[in-house]
Coordinates of C-alpha atoms in Angstrom, one line a residue:
Chain G
M1 CA -41.3 105.4 -41.1
K2 CA -38.1 105.8 -39.4
Y3 CA -36.9 108.7 -37.4
I4 CA -34.1 109.4 -35.5
L5 CA -34.3 110.7 -31.8
M6 CA -30.9 112.4 -31.0
M7 CA -30.8 113.0 -27.2
N8 CA -28.9 116.2 -26.7
C9 CA -26.8 117.2 -23.4
P10 CA -24.9 119.9 -21.8
K11 CA -22.0 119.6 -21.6
T12 CA -22.1 120.3 -17.6
G13 CA -24.6 117.2 -17.9
Y14 CA -21.5 115.0 -18.8
D15 CA -19.5 116.5 -16.1
T16 CA -22.0 116.2 -13.3
F17 CA -23.9 112.6 -14.1
G18 CA -21.2 110.5 -12.1
S19 CA -21.8 113.2 -9.0
W20 CA -25.4 112.3 -8.7
P21 CA -26.5 110.3 -6.0
K22 CA -25.9 106.4 -6.3
E23 CA -29.9 105.9 -6.8
D24 CA -30.4 108.2 -9.3
I25 CA -27.7 107.2 -11.7
Q26 CA -29.1 104.0 -11.1
A27 CA -32.9 105.4 -12.0
H28 CA -31.5 106.7 -14.9
I29 CA -30.0 103.7 -16.3
A30 CA -32.7 101.8 -15.2
F31 CA -35.3 104.2 -17.7
M32 CA -32.9 104.1 -20.2
H33 CA -32.8 100.1 -20.0
N34 CA -36.7 99.9 -19.9
F35 CA -37.4 102.4 -22.3
N36 CA -35.3 100.2 -25.4
K37 CA -37.1 97.3 -24.1
K38 CA -40.4 98.9 -24.7
L39 CA -39.1 99.6 -28.0
Q40 CA -38.5 96.4 -28.6
A41 CA -41.6 94.9 -27.3
D42 CA -43.7 97.3 -29.1
G43 CA -41.7 96.4 -32.3
E44 CA -40.4 100.1 -33.2
F45 CA -36.9 99.5 -32.3
V46 CA -34.3 99.6 -35.2
L47 CA -30.9 101.2 -33.3
A48 CA -29.8 103.0 -30.3
E49 CA -26.2 104.0 -29.0
G50 CA -25.1 105.8 -26.4
L51 CA -22.0 107.9 -27.1
A52 CA -18.8 108.2 -25.2
T53 CA -17.7 111.4 -23.4
P54 CA -17.2 114.2 -25.7
H55 CA -14.0 115.1 -23.8
E56 CA -11.4 113.5 -26.5
A57 CA -14.1 114.1 -29.3
K58 CA -12.2 115.6 -32.5
L59 CA -13.1 116.7 -35.6
V60 CA -11.5 115.2 -38.6
R61 CA -10.9 116.7 -42.3
A62 CA -8.8 115.2 -45.1
G63 CA -5.5 116.8 -45.9
K64 CA -4.2 117.6 -49.3
A65 CA -3.1 114.0 -49.7
G66 CA -6.3 112.6 -48.3
Q67 CA -4.9 111.9 -44.5
P68 CA -6.9 112.4 -41.8
I69 CA -6.3 116.2 -39.9
T70 CA -7.8 116.2 -36.2
D71 CA -8.7 119.6 -34.5
G72 CA -10.2 119.9 -31.1
A73 CA -11.3 118.7 -28.5
F74 CA -13.2 121.6 -28.0
A75 CA -13.8 122.2 -24.6
E76 CA -15.9 125.2 -24.9
T77 CA -18.7 123.6 -26.7
K78 CA -22.1 124.0 -24.6
E79 CA -24.0 121.1 -25.7
Y80 CA -23.2 117.5 -27.3
L81 CA -24.9 114.7 -28.6
A82 CA -25.1 112.3 -26.0
G83 CA -26.9 109.5 -27.9
F84 CA -29.4 108.3 -30.4
W85 CA -32.3 106.0 -31.2
I86 CA -33.6 105.0 -34.4
V87 CA -37.1 104.0 -34.4
D88 CA -39.7 102.4 -36.9
V89 CA -43.0 104.0 -36.0
V90 CA -46.5 104.5 -37.6
S91 CA -46.6 108.4 -37.6
T92 CA -44.5 111.3 -37.2
E93 CA -47.1 111.9 -33.8
R94 CA -45.9 108.6 -32.5
A95 CA -42.0 109.4 -32.9
Y96 CA -42.7 112.8 -30.8
A97 CA -44.5 110.5 -28.4
L98 CA -41.7 108.8 -28.0
A99 CA -39.2 111.7 -28.0
A100 CA -41.4 112.8 -25.1
A101 CA -41.1 109.9 -23.2
A102 CA -37.2 109.9 -23.5
S103 CA -37.0 113.3 -22.3
A104 CA -38.6 113.1 -19.3
A105 CA -35.6 110.7 -18.0
P106 CA -35.3 110.6 -14.6
G107 CA -32.6 113.1 -13.2
P108 CA -31.1 114.3 -9.9
G109 CA -34.0 113.3 -7.1
G110 CA -36.1 111.6 -9.7
A111 CA -37.1 114.8 -11.3
P112 CA -37.7 114.9 -14.9
L113 CA -34.5 115.8 -17.0
N114 CA -36.8 117.4 -20.0
M115 CA -34.1 117.2 -22.1
P116 CA -34.1 118.4 -25.6
I117 CA -34.7 115.7 -28.1
E118 CA -34.2 116.5 -31.8
V119 CA -36.3 114.2 -33.9
R120 CA -35.7 114.0 -37.8
Q121 CA -37.2 111.7 -40.1
V122 CA -34.8 108.8 -41.7
M123 CA -34.6 109.4 -45.2
C124 CA -36.7 106.5 -47.5
G125 CA -35.8 105.0 -51.0
A126 CA -37.5 105.9 -54.2
P127 CA -41.0 107.2 -54.1
E128 CA -44.1 105.0 -54.8
E129 CA -45.0 106.6 -58.2
F130 CA -42.5 109.0 -60.2
V131 CA -44.2 110.5 -63.1
Chain I
M1 CA -37.1 85.2 -54.7
I2 CA -35.6 86.6 -51.4
P3 CA -32.5 84.6 -50.7
S4 CA -33.2 82.0 -48.4
P5 CA -30.4 81.7 -45.6
D6 CA -29.6 78.6 -47.4
D7 CA -27.9 79.6 -50.7
R8 CA -28.8 76.2 -52.0
F9 CA -32.4 76.3 -51.8
S10 CA -33.6 76.4 -55.5
P11 CA -36.3 78.7 -56.2
E12 CA -38.5 76.2 -57.5
S13 CA -38.5 75.0 -53.7
E14 CA -38.9 78.8 -52.5
R15 CA -41.8 79.2 -54.7
L16 CA -43.7 75.9 -53.7
L17 CA -42.8 76.4 -50.0
R18 CA -44.2 79.9 -50.6
E19 CA -47.5 78.7 -52.2
L20 CA -48.0 75.8 -49.4
T21 CA -47.3 77.9 -46.4
P22 CA -51.1 78.9 -46.5
Q23 CA -52.4 75.8 -47.0
A24 CA -50.6 74.1 -44.4
L25 CA -51.6 76.8 -42.2
G26 CA -55.2 76.9 -43.0
V27 CA -54.9 72.9 -42.1
L28 CA -53.1 73.8 -38.7
V29 CA -55.7 76.3 -37.8
R30 CA -58.6 74.4 -38.4
R31 CA -57.4 71.2 -36.3
F32 CA -56.1 73.4 -33.3
R33 CA -58.1 76.4 -33.3
D34 CA -55.2 78.6 -32.5
F35 CA -54.3 80.8 -35.6
S36 CA -51.4 82.5 -33.4
A37 CA -49.3 79.1 -32.1
A38 CA -50.5 77.6 -35.4
E39 CA -48.6 80.6 -37.1
D40 CA -45.7 79.7 -35.0
A41 CA -45.5 75.8 -35.6
V42 CA -45.6 76.7 -39.5
Q43 CA -43.0 79.2 -39.4
E44 CA -40.6 76.7 -37.4
A45 CA -41.6 74.0 -39.8
L46 CA -40.4 76.7 -42.9
I47 CA -37.4 77.1 -41.0
A48 CA -36.7 73.0 -40.7
A49 CA -37.7 73.0 -44.4
H50 CA -34.9 75.9 -45.1
S51 CA -32.0 73.6 -43.4
Q52 CA -33.5 70.2 -44.6
W53 CA -34.6 70.3 -48.1
P54 CA -31.7 71.1 -49.6
R55 CA -29.6 68.4 -48.0
D56 CA -32.1 65.4 -48.1
G57 CA -33.9 66.6 -51.4
L58 CA -37.5 67.8 -51.9
P59 CA -39.7 65.7 -49.8
D60 CA -42.5 63.4 -52.0
N61 CA -45.2 65.2 -50.8
P62 CA -43.7 68.9 -49.3
R63 CA -47.4 69.6 -48.3
A64 CA -47.6 66.9 -46.1
W65 CA -44.5 67.3 -44.9
L66 CA -44.7 70.7 -44.0
I67 CA -48.1 69.7 -42.3
Q68 CA -46.8 67.0 -40.5
V69 CA -43.7 69.0 -39.0
A70 CA -45.7 71.8 -38.1
S71 CA -48.2 69.4 -36.6
R72 CA -45.6 67.9 -34.4
R73 CA -44.1 71.1 -33.4
M74 CA -47.9 72.6 -32.6
T75 CA -48.3 68.7 -30.5
D76 CA -45.3 69.6 -28.4
L77 CA -46.3 72.7 -27.7
E78 CA -49.4 71.4 -26.6
R79 CA -48.0 68.7 -24.4
R80 CA -45.9 71.6 -23.0
N81 CA -49.3 72.9 -22.2
I82 CA -50.2 69.7 -20.3
A83 CA -53.2 67.7 -19.3
R84 CA -55.9 70.6 -20.2
R85 CA -55.4 70.0 -23.8
R86 CA -54.4 66.4 -23.9
R87 CA -57.3 65.4 -25.9
E88 CA -56.7 67.7 -28.7
A89 CA -53.1 67.2 -28.9
T90 CA -54.0 63.1 -29.1
A91 CA -56.3 63.8 -31.7
A92 CA -53.6 66.2 -33.5
Q93 CA -51.5 63.1 -33.6
L94 CA -54.1 60.9 -35.1
G95 CA -54.8 63.8 -37.9
Y96 CA -51.6 64.2 -39.4
L97 CA -51.4 61.0 -40.1
N98 CA -53.5 62.0 -43.1
P99 CA -52.8 65.4 -44.1
R100 CA -54.7 65.1 -46.7
S101 CA -57.9 65.3 -45.4
S102 CA -58.1 68.9 -45.7
L103 CA -56.9 69.5 -49.1
D104 CA -60.4 70.7 -50.3
A105 CA -60.0 73.6 -47.7
G106 CA -56.7 74.7 -48.8
R107 CA -58.0 77.3 -51.2
D108 CA -60.4 79.0 -49.3
D109 CA -57.9 78.5 -46.5
T110 CA -55.6 81.3 -48.1
L111 CA -58.6 83.7 -48.6
I112 CA -59.8 83.2 -45.2
L113 CA -55.7 83.7 -44.1
L114 CA -55.4 86.9 -46.3
F115 CA -58.5 88.5 -44.8
L116 CA -57.2 87.7 -41.0
C117 CA -53.9 89.0 -41.4
C118 CA -55.2 92.0 -42.9
H119 CA -57.7 92.3 -40.2
P120 CA -59.0 96.3 -39.8
A121 CA -57.8 96.5 -36.2
L122 CA -54.3 96.4 -37.2
T123 CA -51.8 99.0 -38.5
P124 CA -50.5 99.3 -42.1
P125 CA -46.9 97.9 -41.0
S126 CA -48.2 95.0 -38.7
A127 CA -50.8 93.7 -41.3
I128 CA -48.1 93.7 -44.0
A129 CA -45.4 91.8 -41.9
L130 CA -48.1 89.2 -41.0
T131 CA -49.3 88.4 -44.2
L132 CA -45.9 88.4 -45.8
R133 CA -45.1 85.7 -42.9
A134 CA -48.5 83.7 -42.7
V135 CA -49.8 84.1 -46.3
G136 CA -46.6 84.5 -48.0
G137 CA -44.4 81.8 -46.5
L138 CA -41.3 84.6 -45.4
T139 CA -39.2 83.8 -42.6
T140 CA -39.2 86.4 -39.8
A141 CA -35.7 87.1 -40.6
E142 CA -36.2 87.6 -44.3
I143 CA -39.2 90.2 -43.6
A144 CA -36.9 91.9 -40.9
S145 CA -33.6 92.4 -43.6
A146 CA -36.3 93.5 -45.9
F147 CA -38.0 96.2 -43.9
L148 CA -34.6 96.5 -42.4
V149 CA -35.2 96.6 -39.1
P150 CA -33.8 94.4 -36.6
E151 CA -34.9 90.6 -36.4
P152 CA -36.2 90.7 -32.5
T153 CA -38.1 93.7 -33.9
M154 CA -40.1 92.1 -36.6
A155 CA -40.9 89.3 -34.5
Q156 CA -42.4 91.1 -31.5
R157 CA -44.5 93.3 -34.6
I158 CA -45.6 89.8 -36.3
A159 CA -46.4 88.4 -32.1
R160 CA -48.2 91.7 -31.4
A161 CA -50.3 91.6 -34.6
K162 CA -51.5 88.1 -33.8
Q163 CA -52.4 89.3 -30.3
T164 CA -54.3 92.5 -31.6
I165 CA -56.1 89.4 -33.6
K166 CA -56.2 87.1 -30.9
A167 CA -58.0 90.2 -29.1
S168 CA -60.6 91.3 -31.8
G169 CA -62.1 87.8 -31.4
V170 CA -62.6 86.8 -35.0
G171 CA -62.5 83.3 -35.4
F172 CA -60.9 81.5 -38.9
H173 CA -64.0 82.1 -41.2
M174 CA -65.1 83.5 -44.0
P175 CA -66.1 87.7 -43.2
G176 CA -69.9 87.8 -44.0
T177 CA -71.2 89.2 -47.2
D178 CA -72.1 92.6 -45.7
E179 CA -68.5 93.2 -44.6
R180 CA -66.7 91.1 -47.2
D181 CA -65.9 94.0 -49.9
E182 CA -64.7 96.2 -47.0
R183 CA -62.2 93.5 -46.1
L184 CA -61.4 92.8 -49.8
R185 CA -60.6 96.3 -49.7
L186 CA -58.2 96.4 -47.1
V187 CA -56.5 93.1 -48.4
L188 CA -56.4 94.9 -51.8
H189 CA -54.3 97.4 -49.9
V190 CA -51.8 96.0 -48.1
L191 CA -51.0 94.4 -51.1
Y192 CA -50.7 97.6 -52.9
L193 CA -48.7 98.8 -49.8
I194 CA -46.5 95.4 -49.7
F195 CA -45.6 96.2 -53.6
N196 CA -45.1 99.7 -52.8
E197 CA -42.4 98.7 -50.3
G198 CA -40.2 97.1 -52.7
Y199 CA -39.4 100.8 -54.1
T200 CA -40.0 102.9 -51.2
A201 CA -37.9 101.1 -48.4
S202 CA -34.5 103.1 -47.2
S203 CA -31.3 101.9 -48.3
G204 CA -30.0 98.3 -48.1
P205 CA -30.1 95.7 -50.7
E206 CA -31.5 96.4 -54.0
L207 CA -32.6 92.8 -54.1
L208 CA -34.7 92.4 -51.1
R209 CA -36.5 95.7 -52.1
S210 CA -37.4 94.5 -55.5
D211 CA -38.7 91.5 -54.1
L212 CA -41.0 92.8 -52.1
S213 CA -42.9 94.0 -55.5
A214 CA -42.2 90.8 -56.7
E215 CA -44.0 88.7 -53.6
A216 CA -46.6 91.2 -53.9
I217 CA -47.4 90.2 -57.4
R218 CA -47.0 86.5 -56.5
L219 CA -49.8 87.4 -54.1
A220 CA -51.7 89.4 -55.6
R221 CA -51.9 86.3 -58.7
V222 CA -53.1 83.7 -56.0
L223 CA -55.6 86.3 -54.9
H224 CA -56.8 86.7 -58.4
R225 CA -56.9 82.7 -58.9
L226 CA -58.9 82.7 -56.1
L227 CA -61.5 85.6 -56.8
P228 CA -61.3 85.6 -60.6
D229 CA -64.3 87.3 -61.3
D230 CA -63.3 90.4 -59.2
G231 CA -62.6 93.4 -61.3
E232 CA -60.4 95.2 -58.5
V233 CA -58.4 92.0 -57.7
A234 CA -57.3 92.1 -61.6
G235 CA -57.2 95.7 -61.8
L236 CA -54.3 95.5 -58.9
L237 CA -52.6 92.9 -60.5
A238 CA -52.6 94.7 -63.8
L239 CA -51.1 97.7 -62.2
M240 CA -48.6 96.1 -60.2
L241 CA -47.3 94.1 -63.2
L242 CA -47.7 97.7 -65.6
T243 CA -45.8 99.5 -62.9
D244 CA -43.1 97.0 -62.2
A245 CA -42.4 96.5 -66.1
R246 CA -41.0 99.7 -65.6
R247 CA -38.5 98.9 -63.0
A248 CA -35.2 98.4 -65.2
A249 CA -35.4 101.9 -67.0
R250 CA -36.7 103.8 -63.7
S251 CA -33.1 104.3 -62.2
G252 CA -29.8 105.1 -63.4
P253 CA -26.5 103.4 -62.9
D254 CA -26.0 105.5 -59.5
G255 CA -29.3 104.6 -58.1
E256 CA -30.8 108.3 -59.7
L257 CA -34.1 108.5 -60.5
I258 CA -35.6 108.7 -63.9
P259 CA -39.0 110.3 -64.5
L260 CA -41.1 108.2 -67.2
T261 CA -41.1 110.8 -69.5
K262 CA -36.7 110.1 -70.0
Q263 CA -37.1 106.4 -69.3
D264 CA -35.3 104.0 -72.0
R265 CA -38.9 102.4 -73.7
S266 CA -36.7 99.8 -74.7
L267 CA -35.8 98.3 -71.0
W268 CA -39.6 97.7 -70.0
N269 CA -40.8 94.7 -69.6
A270 CA -42.7 93.9 -72.6
A271 CA -44.1 90.6 -71.3
Q272 CA -45.3 92.2 -68.2
I273 CA -47.1 94.9 -70.0
A274 CA -48.9 92.4 -72.3
E275 CA -50.3 90.5 -69.5
G276 CA -51.3 93.6 -67.6
A277 CA -52.8 95.1 -70.6
A278 CA -54.8 91.6 -70.9
L279 CA -56.0 91.5 -67.5
L280 CA -57.2 94.7 -68.3
A281 CA -59.2 93.7 -71.3
A282 CA -60.8 90.8 -69.9
T283 CA -61.6 92.8 -67.0
L284 CA -62.8 96.4 -67.5
P285 CA -65.7 95.6 -70.4
K286 CA -67.2 94.0 -67.4
G287 CA -68.9 97.2 -65.9
A288 CA -67.9 100.1 -63.6
A289 CA -64.2 100.3 -63.3
G290 CA -62.9 100.8 -59.2
A291 CA -59.8 102.6 -58.6
Y292 CA -57.4 100.0 -59.5
Q293 CA -58.4 99.3 -62.7
L294 CA -58.6 102.9 -63.7
Q295 CA -55.0 103.3 -62.4
A296 CA -53.8 100.3 -64.4
A297 CA -55.6 101.6 -67.4
I298 CA -53.3 104.6 -66.7
A299 CA -50.2 102.6 -66.5
A300 CA -51.4 100.6 -69.5
L301 CA -51.6 103.8 -71.7
H302 CA -48.0 105.2 -70.6
D303 CA -46.4 101.4 -71.1
E304 CA -48.0 101.3 -74.8
A305 CA -46.8 104.6 -76.2
A306 CA -43.5 103.7 -77.9
R307 CA -42.2 107.3 -77.8
V308 CA -43.0 109.6 -75.0
E309 CA -44.8 112.1 -77.6
D310 CA -47.0 109.3 -78.5
T311 CA -48.3 109.2 -75.2
D312 CA -52.7 109.1 -75.2
W313 CA -52.8 112.4 -73.3
P314 CA -56.7 113.0 -73.8
Q315 CA -57.6 109.5 -73.1
I316 CA -55.5 109.3 -69.7
L317 CA -57.3 112.8 -68.8
A318 CA -60.5 111.1 -69.1
L319 CA -59.3 108.3 -67.0
Y320 CA -58.5 110.7 -64.3
D321 CA -61.8 112.5 -64.5
L322 CA -63.5 109.1 -63.7
L323 CA -60.8 108.5 -60.9
D324 CA -61.0 111.7 -59.4
R325 CA -65.2 111.4 -59.6
L326 CA -64.4 108.2 -57.9
S327 CA -62.7 109.2 -55.2
G328 CA -65.1 111.8 -54.1
D329 CA -64.6 115.9 -53.5
A330 CA -61.9 116.7 -50.6
P331 CA -61.7 116.3 -47.9
S332 CA -63.0 112.6 -48.3
G333 CA -61.4 112.4 -51.9
N334 CA -57.4 111.5 -53.1
P335 CA -55.8 114.7 -53.5
M336 CA -53.0 112.8 -55.2
V337 CA -55.3 111.8 -57.6
S338 CA -56.2 115.5 -58.0
L339 CA -52.4 116.5 -58.4
N340 CA -51.9 113.8 -61.4
R341 CA -54.9 115.4 -63.1
A342 CA -53.7 118.4 -63.1
V343 CA -50.6 117.0 -65.0
A344 CA -53.0 115.6 -67.4
V345 CA -55.1 119.0 -67.6
A346 CA -51.6 120.8 -68.5
M347 CA -50.4 117.9 -71.1
V348 CA -54.0 118.3 -72.7
E349 CA -54.4 121.7 -72.2
G350 CA -51.5 123.5 -71.9
P351 CA -49.4 124.3 -68.6
S352 CA -51.7 127.5 -67.4
A353 CA -54.8 125.4 -67.4
G354 CA -52.8 123.0 -65.3
L355 CA -51.7 125.8 -63.0
D356 CA -55.2 127.2 -62.4
L357 CA -56.0 123.7 -61.1
L358 CA -52.9 123.5 -58.5
D359 CA -54.3 127.1 -57.6
A360 CA -57.1 125.5 -56.3
L361 CA -55.7 122.5 -54.8
A362 CA -53.1 124.7 -52.6
A363 CA -56.1 125.0 -50.2
D364 CA -56.5 121.4 -49.4
P365 CA -54.3 121.1 -45.8
R366 CA -53.2 117.8 -47.1
L367 CA -51.3 119.2 -49.8
T368 CA -50.3 122.5 -48.5
A369 CA -46.9 121.4 -47.2
N370 CA -46.7 118.4 -49.7
H371 CA -43.5 118.0 -52.0
R372 CA -45.4 116.8 -55.0
L373 CA -47.5 120.0 -55.2
Y374 CA -44.3 121.7 -55.5
A375 CA -42.5 119.1 -57.6
V376 CA -45.9 119.3 -60.0
R377 CA -45.9 123.4 -59.7
A378 CA -42.0 123.5 -60.9
H379 CA -42.8 121.3 -63.9
L380 CA -45.8 123.3 -65.2
L381 CA -43.8 126.3 -64.8
E382 CA -40.9 125.1 -66.8
L383 CA -43.0 124.0 -69.6
S384 CA -45.0 127.6 -69.4
G385 CA -41.2 129.0 -69.7
D386 CA -41.0 130.0 -66.0
R387 CA -37.6 129.3 -65.4
E388 CA -37.5 131.1 -62.3
G389 CA -40.4 130.2 -60.8
A390 CA -39.5 126.6 -62.1
V391 CA -35.9 126.4 -59.9
A392 CA -37.9 128.0 -56.7
H393 CA -40.4 125.5 -56.7
Y394 CA -38.1 122.5 -57.6
R395 CA -36.1 123.5 -54.6
A396 CA -38.8 123.7 -52.0
A397 CA -40.3 120.8 -53.1
A398 CA -36.8 119.4 -52.4
E399 CA -36.5 120.3 -49.3
R400 CA -39.7 118.6 -48.6
T401 CA -39.5 115.3 -50.0
A402 CA -38.8 112.3 -47.6
S403 CA -37.4 110.5 -50.4
L404 CA -33.6 110.8 -50.5
P405 CA -33.3 109.9 -54.7
E406 CA -36.4 112.0 -55.4
R407 CA -34.6 114.8 -53.5
N408 CA -31.5 114.4 -55.4
Y409 CA -33.5 114.3 -58.4
L410 CA -35.5 117.4 -57.8
V411 CA -32.2 119.4 -56.5
A412 CA -30.7 118.3 -60.3
Q413 CA -33.6 119.5 -61.8
A414 CA -33.2 122.8 -60.3
A415 CA -29.6 122.9 -61.1
R416 CA -30.4 122.3 -64.8
L417 CA -32.0 125.4 -65.3
L418 CA -29.7 127.8 -63.6

């Protein structure tokens, strides 16, 4: 079963990440690197991406002629999607365990950030029997 | 068959390679006594065959070719492992000069490999991947694309599976008679799961998905050839054939699901239905039918009805009764069987009898939040004329399914009744 783990981050997180002490930034990056390596070694990795800073994020809608109409960026938004993983695991419990592990990524002073990670199942194809 | 990396690789070569893979692997495991390394070596030989056979033509003796190339890979590996194993390496070099020596072992080897790959210590996804590679002769890249995961992820999954088997300490031999039935049950379950993967994989090339079902049918055929007297092996093969026969009618042009009752039956594969029915006819009289035979018999009754209104529901209900009894009561029984039986009851005795059964089933914690319970209730409510109730339950089912085509189908069912 495939799940997406969406790592949400308060906007202040983006703003302050750069002002963490150098060792803490390195520890955080090393944690994420090792987390991904472990997913690969366990045969559970499908995809992982971090998203660029939301400062320039735009909302896009199609105009009357189908042309893109952009809105934003929205400086007042409190939380952003910072990145996501797609994992292929044997159970929902396993997806939760992985999300908890990612949530505890180290922040300033090495303390766990306990970031909120939204876990949702990726939909699959047709069911096995459909009568 | 699943497209090979080289498009010029003919389907005949592909079939041959699949047939020979477990035989070559069996010879190598016997010779080198290292399943994990032998499996890697055969995989490399397969990849070599994919690039060389289209260019140089089919070898005179493809089986000997595979064994020779894989043995050479093994020998290279062994050489790198220096003196400790030098004697075995030398023996191997001598051995591959006469690759036909273990010809007789080929049939049993395939069976032993199936037992090994469907080892109880493995999770289903690991057993599936290993079986497809070691017995099915698919490359890691092919398995990875069929399951929509990156190739290194699939490679790791297979490597882990082999480590687990190694750690379990089982050797390359047939399971003892005391555990053989249980181990065969696992093999059948893994083949069944591979077949279902052909349906349930998420997006991605349609071709790859249906080919997993084709591969499962091929492996079940191999198993049936090896164990022709086993009723459940025949039953599983029949079930796959009778289910797969409806493939072309099962979805519309936009991938939307078409339920059995609405399918264009002229699109069903008559040859596959005949083959499945013949397998059943040869097997059922032999005695107590197992779960796969009963499910196949139900599938056959659906397949043999020329029109949906010709469906022999009393007979289907009788089979579900047997199946229900076989699977036992909750919590050990299969709640999906009970759910399907409720549909059959509704078709024979009327929707309210089916709905009464559903009320009892809803207490099973495995069904309480299951979308199928809601979908069946919606269907029976609709039959009983309760449109409002049906709409609410179709929607509730749609919210709970993890299948995208099924979600779309259920939402459309609700919208149709508004």
